[in-house]
Short mmCIF file of C-alpha atoms and ligand atoms in Angstrom, two decimals:
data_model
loop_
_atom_site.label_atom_id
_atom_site.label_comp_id
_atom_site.label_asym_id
_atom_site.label_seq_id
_atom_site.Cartn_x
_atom_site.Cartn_y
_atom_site.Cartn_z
CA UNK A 10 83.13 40.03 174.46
CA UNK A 11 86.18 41.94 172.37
CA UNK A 12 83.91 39.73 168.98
CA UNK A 13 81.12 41.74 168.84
CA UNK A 14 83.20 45.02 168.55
CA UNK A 15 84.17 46.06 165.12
CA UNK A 16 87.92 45.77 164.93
CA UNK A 17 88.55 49.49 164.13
CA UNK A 18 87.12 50.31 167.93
CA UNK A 19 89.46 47.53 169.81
CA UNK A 20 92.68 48.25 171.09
CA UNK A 21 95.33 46.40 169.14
CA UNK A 22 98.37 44.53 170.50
CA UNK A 23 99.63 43.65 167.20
CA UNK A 24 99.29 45.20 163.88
CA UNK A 25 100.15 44.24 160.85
CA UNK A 26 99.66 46.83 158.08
CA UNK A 27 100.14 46.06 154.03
CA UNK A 28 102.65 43.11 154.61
CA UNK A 29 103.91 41.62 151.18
CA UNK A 30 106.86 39.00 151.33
CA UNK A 31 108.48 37.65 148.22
CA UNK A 32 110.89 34.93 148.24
CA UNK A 33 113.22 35.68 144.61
CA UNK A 34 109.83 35.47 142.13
CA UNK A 35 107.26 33.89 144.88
CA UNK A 36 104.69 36.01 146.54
CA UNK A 37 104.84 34.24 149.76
CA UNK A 38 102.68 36.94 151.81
CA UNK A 39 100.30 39.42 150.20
CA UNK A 40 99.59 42.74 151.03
CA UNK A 41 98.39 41.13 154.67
CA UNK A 42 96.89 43.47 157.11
CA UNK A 43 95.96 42.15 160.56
CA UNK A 44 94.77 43.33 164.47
CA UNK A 45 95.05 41.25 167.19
CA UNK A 46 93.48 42.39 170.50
CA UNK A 47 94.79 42.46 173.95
CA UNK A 48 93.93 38.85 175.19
CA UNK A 49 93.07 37.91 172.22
CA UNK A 50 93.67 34.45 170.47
CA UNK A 51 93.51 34.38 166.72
CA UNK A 52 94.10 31.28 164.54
CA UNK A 53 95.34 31.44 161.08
CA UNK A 54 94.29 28.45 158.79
CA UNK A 55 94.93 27.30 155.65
CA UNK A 56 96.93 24.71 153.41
CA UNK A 57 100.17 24.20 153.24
CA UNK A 58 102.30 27.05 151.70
CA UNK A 59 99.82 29.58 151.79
CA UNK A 60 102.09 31.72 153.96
CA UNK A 61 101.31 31.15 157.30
CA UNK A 62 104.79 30.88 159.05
CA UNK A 63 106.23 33.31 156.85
CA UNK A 64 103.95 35.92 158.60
CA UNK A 65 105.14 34.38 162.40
CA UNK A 66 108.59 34.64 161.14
CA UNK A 67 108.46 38.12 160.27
CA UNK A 68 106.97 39.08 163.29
CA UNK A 69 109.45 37.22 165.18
CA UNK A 70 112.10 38.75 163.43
CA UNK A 71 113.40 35.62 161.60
CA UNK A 72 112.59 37.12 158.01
CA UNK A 73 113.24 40.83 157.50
CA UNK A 74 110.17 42.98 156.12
CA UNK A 75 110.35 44.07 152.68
CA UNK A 76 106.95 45.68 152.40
CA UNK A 77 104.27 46.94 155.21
CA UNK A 78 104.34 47.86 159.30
CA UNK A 79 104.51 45.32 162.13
CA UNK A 80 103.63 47.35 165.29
CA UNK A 81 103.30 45.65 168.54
CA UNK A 82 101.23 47.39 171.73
CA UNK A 83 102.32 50.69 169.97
CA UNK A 84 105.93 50.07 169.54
CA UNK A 85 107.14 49.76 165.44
CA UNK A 86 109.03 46.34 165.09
CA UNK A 87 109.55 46.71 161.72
CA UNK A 88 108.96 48.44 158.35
CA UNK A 89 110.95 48.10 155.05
CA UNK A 90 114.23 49.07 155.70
CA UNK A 91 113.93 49.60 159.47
CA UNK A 92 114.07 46.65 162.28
CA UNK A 93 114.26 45.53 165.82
CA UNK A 94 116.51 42.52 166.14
CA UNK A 95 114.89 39.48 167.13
CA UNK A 96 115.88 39.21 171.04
CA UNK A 97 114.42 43.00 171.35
CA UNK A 98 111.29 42.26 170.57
CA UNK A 99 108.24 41.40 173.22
CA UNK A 100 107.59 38.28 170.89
CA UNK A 101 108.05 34.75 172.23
CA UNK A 102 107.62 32.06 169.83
CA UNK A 103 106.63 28.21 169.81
CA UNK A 104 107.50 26.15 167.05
CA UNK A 105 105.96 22.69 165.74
CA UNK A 106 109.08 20.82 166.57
CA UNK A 107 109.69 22.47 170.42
CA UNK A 108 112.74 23.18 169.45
CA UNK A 109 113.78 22.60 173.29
CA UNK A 110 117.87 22.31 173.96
CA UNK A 111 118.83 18.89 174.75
CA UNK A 112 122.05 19.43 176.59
CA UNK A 113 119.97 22.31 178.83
CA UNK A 114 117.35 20.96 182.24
CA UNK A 115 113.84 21.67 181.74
CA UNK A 116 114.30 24.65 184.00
CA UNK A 117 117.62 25.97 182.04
CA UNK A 118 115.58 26.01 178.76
CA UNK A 119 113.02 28.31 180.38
CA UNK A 120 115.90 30.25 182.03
CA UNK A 121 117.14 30.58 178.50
CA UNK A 122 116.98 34.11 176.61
CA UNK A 123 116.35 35.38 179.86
CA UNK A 124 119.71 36.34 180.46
CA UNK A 125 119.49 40.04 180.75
CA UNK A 126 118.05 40.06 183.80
CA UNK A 127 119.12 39.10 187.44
CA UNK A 128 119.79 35.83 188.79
CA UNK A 129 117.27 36.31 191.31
CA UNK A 130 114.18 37.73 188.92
CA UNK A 131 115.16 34.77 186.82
CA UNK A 132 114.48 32.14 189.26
CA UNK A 133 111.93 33.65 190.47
CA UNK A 134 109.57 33.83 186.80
CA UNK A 135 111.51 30.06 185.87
CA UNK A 136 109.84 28.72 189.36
CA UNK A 137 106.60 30.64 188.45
CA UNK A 138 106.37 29.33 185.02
CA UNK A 139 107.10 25.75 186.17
CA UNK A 140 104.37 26.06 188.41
CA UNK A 141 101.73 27.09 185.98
CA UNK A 142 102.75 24.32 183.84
CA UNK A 143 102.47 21.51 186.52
CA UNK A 144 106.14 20.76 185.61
CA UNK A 145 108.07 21.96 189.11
CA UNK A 146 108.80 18.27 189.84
CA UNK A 147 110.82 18.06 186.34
CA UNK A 148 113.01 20.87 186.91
CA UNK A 149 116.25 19.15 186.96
CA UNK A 150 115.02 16.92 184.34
CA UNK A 151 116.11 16.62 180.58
CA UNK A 152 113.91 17.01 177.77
CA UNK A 153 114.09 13.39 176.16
CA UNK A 154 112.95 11.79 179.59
CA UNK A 155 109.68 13.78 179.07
CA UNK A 156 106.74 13.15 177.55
CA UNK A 157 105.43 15.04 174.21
CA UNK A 158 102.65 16.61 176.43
CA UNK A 159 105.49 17.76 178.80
CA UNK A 160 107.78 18.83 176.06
CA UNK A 161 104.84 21.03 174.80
CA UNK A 162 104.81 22.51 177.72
CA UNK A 163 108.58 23.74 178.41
CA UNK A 164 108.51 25.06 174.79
CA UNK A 165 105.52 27.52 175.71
CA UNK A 166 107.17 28.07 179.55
CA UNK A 167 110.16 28.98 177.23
CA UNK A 168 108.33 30.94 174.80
CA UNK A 169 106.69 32.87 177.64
CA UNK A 170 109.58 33.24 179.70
CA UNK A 171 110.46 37.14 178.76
CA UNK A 172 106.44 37.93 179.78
CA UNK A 173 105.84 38.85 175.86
CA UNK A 174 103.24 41.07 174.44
CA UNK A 175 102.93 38.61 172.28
CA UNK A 176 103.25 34.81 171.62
CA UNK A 177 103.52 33.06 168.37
CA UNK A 178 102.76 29.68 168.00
CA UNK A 179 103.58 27.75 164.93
CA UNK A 180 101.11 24.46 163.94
CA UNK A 181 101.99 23.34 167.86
CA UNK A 182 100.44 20.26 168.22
CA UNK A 183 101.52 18.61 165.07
CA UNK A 184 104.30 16.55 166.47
CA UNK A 185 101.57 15.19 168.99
CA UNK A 186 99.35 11.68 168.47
CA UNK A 187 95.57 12.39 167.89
CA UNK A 188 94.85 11.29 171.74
CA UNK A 189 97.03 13.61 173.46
CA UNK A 190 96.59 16.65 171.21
CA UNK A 191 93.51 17.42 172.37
CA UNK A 192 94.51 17.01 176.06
CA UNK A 193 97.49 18.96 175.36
CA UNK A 194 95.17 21.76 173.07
CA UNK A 195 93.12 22.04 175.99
CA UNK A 196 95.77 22.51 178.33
CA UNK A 197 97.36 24.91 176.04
CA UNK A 198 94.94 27.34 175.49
CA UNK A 199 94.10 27.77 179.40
CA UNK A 200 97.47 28.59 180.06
CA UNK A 201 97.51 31.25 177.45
CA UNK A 202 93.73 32.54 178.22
CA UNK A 203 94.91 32.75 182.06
CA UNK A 204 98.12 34.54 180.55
CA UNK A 205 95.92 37.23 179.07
CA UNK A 206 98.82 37.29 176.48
CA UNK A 207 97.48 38.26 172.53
CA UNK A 208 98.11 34.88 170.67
CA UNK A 209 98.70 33.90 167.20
CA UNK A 210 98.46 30.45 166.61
CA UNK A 211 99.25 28.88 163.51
CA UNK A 212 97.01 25.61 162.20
CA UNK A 213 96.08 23.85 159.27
CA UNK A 214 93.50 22.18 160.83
CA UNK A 215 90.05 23.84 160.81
CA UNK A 216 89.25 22.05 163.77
CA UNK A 217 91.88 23.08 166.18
CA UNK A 218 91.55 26.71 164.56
CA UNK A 219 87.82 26.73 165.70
CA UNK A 220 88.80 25.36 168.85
CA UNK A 221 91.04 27.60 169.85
CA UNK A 222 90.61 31.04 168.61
CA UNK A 223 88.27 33.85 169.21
CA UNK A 224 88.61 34.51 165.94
CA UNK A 225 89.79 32.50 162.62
CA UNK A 226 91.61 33.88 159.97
CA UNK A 227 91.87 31.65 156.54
CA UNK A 228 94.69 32.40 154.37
CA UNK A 229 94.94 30.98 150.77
CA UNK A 230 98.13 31.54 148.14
CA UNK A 231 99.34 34.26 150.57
CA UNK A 232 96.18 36.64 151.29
CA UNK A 233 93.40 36.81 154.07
CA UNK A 234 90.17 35.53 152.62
CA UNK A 235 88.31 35.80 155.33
CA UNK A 236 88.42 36.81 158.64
CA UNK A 237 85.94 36.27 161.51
CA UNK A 238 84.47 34.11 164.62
CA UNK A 239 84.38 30.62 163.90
CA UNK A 240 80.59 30.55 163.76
CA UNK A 241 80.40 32.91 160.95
CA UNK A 242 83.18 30.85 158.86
CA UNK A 243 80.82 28.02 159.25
CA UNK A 244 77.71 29.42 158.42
CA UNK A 245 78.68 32.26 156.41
CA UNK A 246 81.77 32.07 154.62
CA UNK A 247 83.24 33.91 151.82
CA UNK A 248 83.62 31.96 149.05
CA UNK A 249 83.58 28.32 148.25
CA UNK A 250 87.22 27.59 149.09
CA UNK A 251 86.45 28.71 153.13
CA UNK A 252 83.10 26.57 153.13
CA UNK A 253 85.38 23.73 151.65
CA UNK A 254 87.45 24.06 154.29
CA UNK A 255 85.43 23.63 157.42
CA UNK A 256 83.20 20.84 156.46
CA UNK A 257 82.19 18.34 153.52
CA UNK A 258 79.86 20.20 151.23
CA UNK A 259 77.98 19.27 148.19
CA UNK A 260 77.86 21.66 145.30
CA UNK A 261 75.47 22.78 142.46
CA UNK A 262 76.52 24.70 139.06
CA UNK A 263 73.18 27.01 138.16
CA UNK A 264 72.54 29.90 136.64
CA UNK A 265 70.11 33.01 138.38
CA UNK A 266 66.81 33.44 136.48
CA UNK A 267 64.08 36.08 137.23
CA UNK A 268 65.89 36.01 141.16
CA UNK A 269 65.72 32.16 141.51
CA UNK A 270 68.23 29.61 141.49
CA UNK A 271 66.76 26.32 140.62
CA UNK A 272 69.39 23.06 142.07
CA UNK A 273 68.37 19.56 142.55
CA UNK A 274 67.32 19.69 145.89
CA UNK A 275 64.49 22.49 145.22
CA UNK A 276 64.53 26.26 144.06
CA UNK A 277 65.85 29.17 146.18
CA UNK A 278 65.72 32.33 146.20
CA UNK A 279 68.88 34.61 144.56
CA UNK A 280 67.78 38.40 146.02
CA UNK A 281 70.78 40.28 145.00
CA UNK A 282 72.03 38.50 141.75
CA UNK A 283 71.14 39.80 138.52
CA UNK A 284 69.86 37.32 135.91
CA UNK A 285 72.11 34.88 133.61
CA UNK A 286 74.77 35.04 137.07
CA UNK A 287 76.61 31.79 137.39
CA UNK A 288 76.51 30.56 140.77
CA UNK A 289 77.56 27.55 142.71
CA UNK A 290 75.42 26.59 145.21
CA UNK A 291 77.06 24.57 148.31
CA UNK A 292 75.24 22.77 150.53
CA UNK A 293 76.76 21.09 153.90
CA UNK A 294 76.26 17.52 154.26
CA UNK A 295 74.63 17.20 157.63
CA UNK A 296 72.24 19.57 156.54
CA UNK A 297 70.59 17.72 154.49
CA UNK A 298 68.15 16.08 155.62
CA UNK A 299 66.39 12.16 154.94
CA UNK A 300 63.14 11.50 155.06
CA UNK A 301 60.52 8.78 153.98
CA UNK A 302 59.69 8.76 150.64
CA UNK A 303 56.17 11.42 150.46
CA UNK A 304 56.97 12.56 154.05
CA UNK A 305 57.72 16.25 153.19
CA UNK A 306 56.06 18.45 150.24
CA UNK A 307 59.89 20.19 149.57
CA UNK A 308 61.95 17.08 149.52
CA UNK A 309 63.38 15.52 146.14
CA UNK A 310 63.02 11.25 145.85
CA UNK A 311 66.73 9.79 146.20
CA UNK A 312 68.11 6.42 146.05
CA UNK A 313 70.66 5.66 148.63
CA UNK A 314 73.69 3.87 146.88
CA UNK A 315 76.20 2.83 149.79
CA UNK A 316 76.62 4.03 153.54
CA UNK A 317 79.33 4.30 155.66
CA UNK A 318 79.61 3.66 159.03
CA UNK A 319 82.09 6.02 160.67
CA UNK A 320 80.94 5.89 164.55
CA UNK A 321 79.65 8.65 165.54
CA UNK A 322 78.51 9.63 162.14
CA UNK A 323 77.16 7.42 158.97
CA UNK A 324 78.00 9.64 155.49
CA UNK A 325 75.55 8.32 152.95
CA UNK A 326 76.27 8.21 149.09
CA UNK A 327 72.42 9.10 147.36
CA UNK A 328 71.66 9.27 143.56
CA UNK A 329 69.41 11.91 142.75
CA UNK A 330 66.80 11.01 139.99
CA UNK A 331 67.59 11.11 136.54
CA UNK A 332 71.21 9.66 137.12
CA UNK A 333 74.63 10.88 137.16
CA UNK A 334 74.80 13.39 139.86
CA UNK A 335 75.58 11.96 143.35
CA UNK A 336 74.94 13.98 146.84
CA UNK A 337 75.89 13.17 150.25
CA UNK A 338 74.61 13.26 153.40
CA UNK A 339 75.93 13.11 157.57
CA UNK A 340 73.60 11.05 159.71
CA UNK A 341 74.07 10.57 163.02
CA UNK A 342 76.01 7.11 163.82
CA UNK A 343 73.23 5.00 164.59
CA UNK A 344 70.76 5.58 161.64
CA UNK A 345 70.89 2.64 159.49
CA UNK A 346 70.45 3.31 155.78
CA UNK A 347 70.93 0.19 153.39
CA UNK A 348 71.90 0.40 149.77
CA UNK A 349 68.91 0.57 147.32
CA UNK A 350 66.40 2.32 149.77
CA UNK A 351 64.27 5.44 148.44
CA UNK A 352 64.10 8.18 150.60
CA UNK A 353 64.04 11.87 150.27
CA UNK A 354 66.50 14.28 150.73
CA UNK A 355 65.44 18.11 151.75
CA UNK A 356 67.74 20.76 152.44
CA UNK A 357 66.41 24.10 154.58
CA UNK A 358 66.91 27.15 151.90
CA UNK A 359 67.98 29.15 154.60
CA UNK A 360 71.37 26.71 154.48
CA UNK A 361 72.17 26.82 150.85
CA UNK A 362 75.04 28.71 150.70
CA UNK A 363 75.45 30.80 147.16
CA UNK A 364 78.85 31.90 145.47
CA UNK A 365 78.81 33.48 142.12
CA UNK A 366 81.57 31.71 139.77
CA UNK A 367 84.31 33.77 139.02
N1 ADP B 16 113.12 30.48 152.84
C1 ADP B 16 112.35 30.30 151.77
N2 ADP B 16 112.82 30.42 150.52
C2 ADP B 16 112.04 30.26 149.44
N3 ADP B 16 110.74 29.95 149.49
C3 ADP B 16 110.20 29.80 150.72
C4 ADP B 16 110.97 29.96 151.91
N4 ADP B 16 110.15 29.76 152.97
C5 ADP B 16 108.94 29.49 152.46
N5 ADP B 16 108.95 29.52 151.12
C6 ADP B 16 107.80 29.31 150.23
O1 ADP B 16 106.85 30.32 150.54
C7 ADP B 16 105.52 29.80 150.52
C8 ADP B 16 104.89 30.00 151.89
O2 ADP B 16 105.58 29.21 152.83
P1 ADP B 16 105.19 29.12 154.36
O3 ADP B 16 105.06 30.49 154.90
O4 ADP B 16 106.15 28.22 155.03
O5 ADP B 16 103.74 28.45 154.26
P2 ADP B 16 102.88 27.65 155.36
O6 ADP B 16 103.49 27.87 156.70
O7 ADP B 16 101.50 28.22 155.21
O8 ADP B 16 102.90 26.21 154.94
C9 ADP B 16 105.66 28.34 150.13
O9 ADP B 16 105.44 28.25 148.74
C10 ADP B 16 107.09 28.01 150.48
O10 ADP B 16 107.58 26.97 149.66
MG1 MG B 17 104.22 26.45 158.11
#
């Protein structure tokens, strides 16, 4: 798999190189640099405003570059000062809201921006398309009669109509209900495997980022934190903002002494960290685990003060002794904890995940 090479050794289909993007005083991109492989599928995740479709649209050609190189298979899109026009570039864009033509068929908006090429060739890729997207029968159909699954699906027959190098899709399944996104998702990213076509894809769910990409890039206030397979974002992340961000954690202030970090839920090891080091220590909450009071040498006594039940999950509210602090913890749906019980908590050290505090 293309994930285990370094990306200096995999051929590139898109390139970004040093990209900065300032709207008047706003640093809306910053100094971004970014690979994506043939075939590949990369997700980038992160709040709101942290840049996301600012980078699509400048690789689409909606925003001009100020600062940096977007190359695609080879071919320089754009630099400061120098740029392909939109409708010249291999680029084919989705956007959250479709963005389909109401007054145009289902097969006219896939015929659209097609236009430089024969009649013939153009039927030929529209039928092709329609095919692939189980949508043939709706040809001669308009885009309000369909269905938001169906809609989805003429906006990426559309976006994939001029056989791009590369497709851009921007938080896609956001106009979609919770049931049918993941149908849809699912749907989605076998097209665009079977396509072979590089993908970026645009989220600021965590979820649907580790879904669907090879590889997960997490952007905060305009800059690439961290960069890598969503396994390694999960177990191993950067700093305490990406751990945040994939999962409920709970966190510890402490401070390294003589290579040991000492939180409530036992002492750890700190190889690496020099003494007086502030740290914060994260932990994620269905890694900890609850067992009877006694049961384990390395567990700390903790009071459970409410439980939720959340289906397929039951997040439990514990007080660790002493009072004050508060941990939680992610059972599995059918453990029943009641309020007032003593347990023990232990955590694996091997799980404690340690930032140093800026
Ligand atoms: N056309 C624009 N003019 C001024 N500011 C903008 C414009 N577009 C986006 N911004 C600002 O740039 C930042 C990044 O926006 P955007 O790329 O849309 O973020 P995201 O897609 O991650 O939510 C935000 O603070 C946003 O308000
Ligand atoms: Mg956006």
């Amino acid at each position: 798999m293309s994930d285990a090479l370094p990306s200096s050794a995999r051929p590139a289909s898109v390139v970004l190189s040093g990209i900065t993007h300032r709207y008047a005083r706003l640093t809306a991109v910053d100094d971004v640099s970014l690979s994506v492989a043939p075939k590949e599928v990369v997700c980038i995740v992160g709040p709101s405003g942290c840049g996301k479709s600012t980078l699509l649209r400048l690789i689409s050609g909606l925003e001009t570059v100020q600062k940096g190189e977007i190359a695609v298979d080879g071919l320089t899109l754009a630099t400061a000062g120098r740029s392909l026009p939109p409708e010249r570039r291999p680029v084919g864009m989705m956007f959250q809201d479709f963005a389909l033509f109401p007054h145009l068929t289902v097969a006219g908006n896939v015929a659209f921006g097609q236009s430089d090429r024969p009649r013939a060739e153009r039927r030929r890729r529209v039928d092709e398309l329609l095919e692939t997207m189980a949508l043939t029968r709706y040809a001669d159909a308009y885009p309000h009669t369909l269905s938001g699954g169906q809609q989805q699906r003429v906006a990426l027959a559309r976006a994939m109509a001029r056989d791009p190098k590369v497709l851009l899709l921007d938080e896609p399944f956001s106009a979609l209900d919770e049931q049918l996104r993941r149908s849809v998702r699912e749907e989605v990213v076998r097209i665009i495997r079977a396509s072979g076509i590089a993908t970026i894809v645009v989220t600021h769910d965590p979820e649907e980022a580790m879904e669907m990409g090879n590889r997960v890039v997490v952007m905060e206030a305009g800059r690439i934190v961290q960069a890598d397979t969503p396994v390694t974002l999960y177990r191993r992340p950067a700093n305490s903002f990406v751990a945040r961000l994939f999962g409920e954690v709970n966190r510890f202030e402490a401070t390294v002494r003589d290579g040991q970090i000492v939180t409530p839920l036992g002492r750890i090891m700190a190889p690496g960290f020099p003494g007086g080091t502030k740290v914060e220590v994260a932990c994620r909450v269905e890694d900890l685990e609850l067992v009877p009071p006694g049961a384990r040498p390395d567990a700390v006594p903790v009071r459970v003060r409410h439980s939720s039940f959340l289906g397929p999950a039951t997040r439990v509210c514990l007080d660790l002794p002493g009072g004050g602090s508060e941990i939680h913890a992610r059972l599995p749906g059918h453990v029943d904890v009641r309020p007032g019980e003593e347990l023990s908590a232990a955590m694996a050290a091997e799980r404690m995940m340690v930032f140093p505090v800026e």
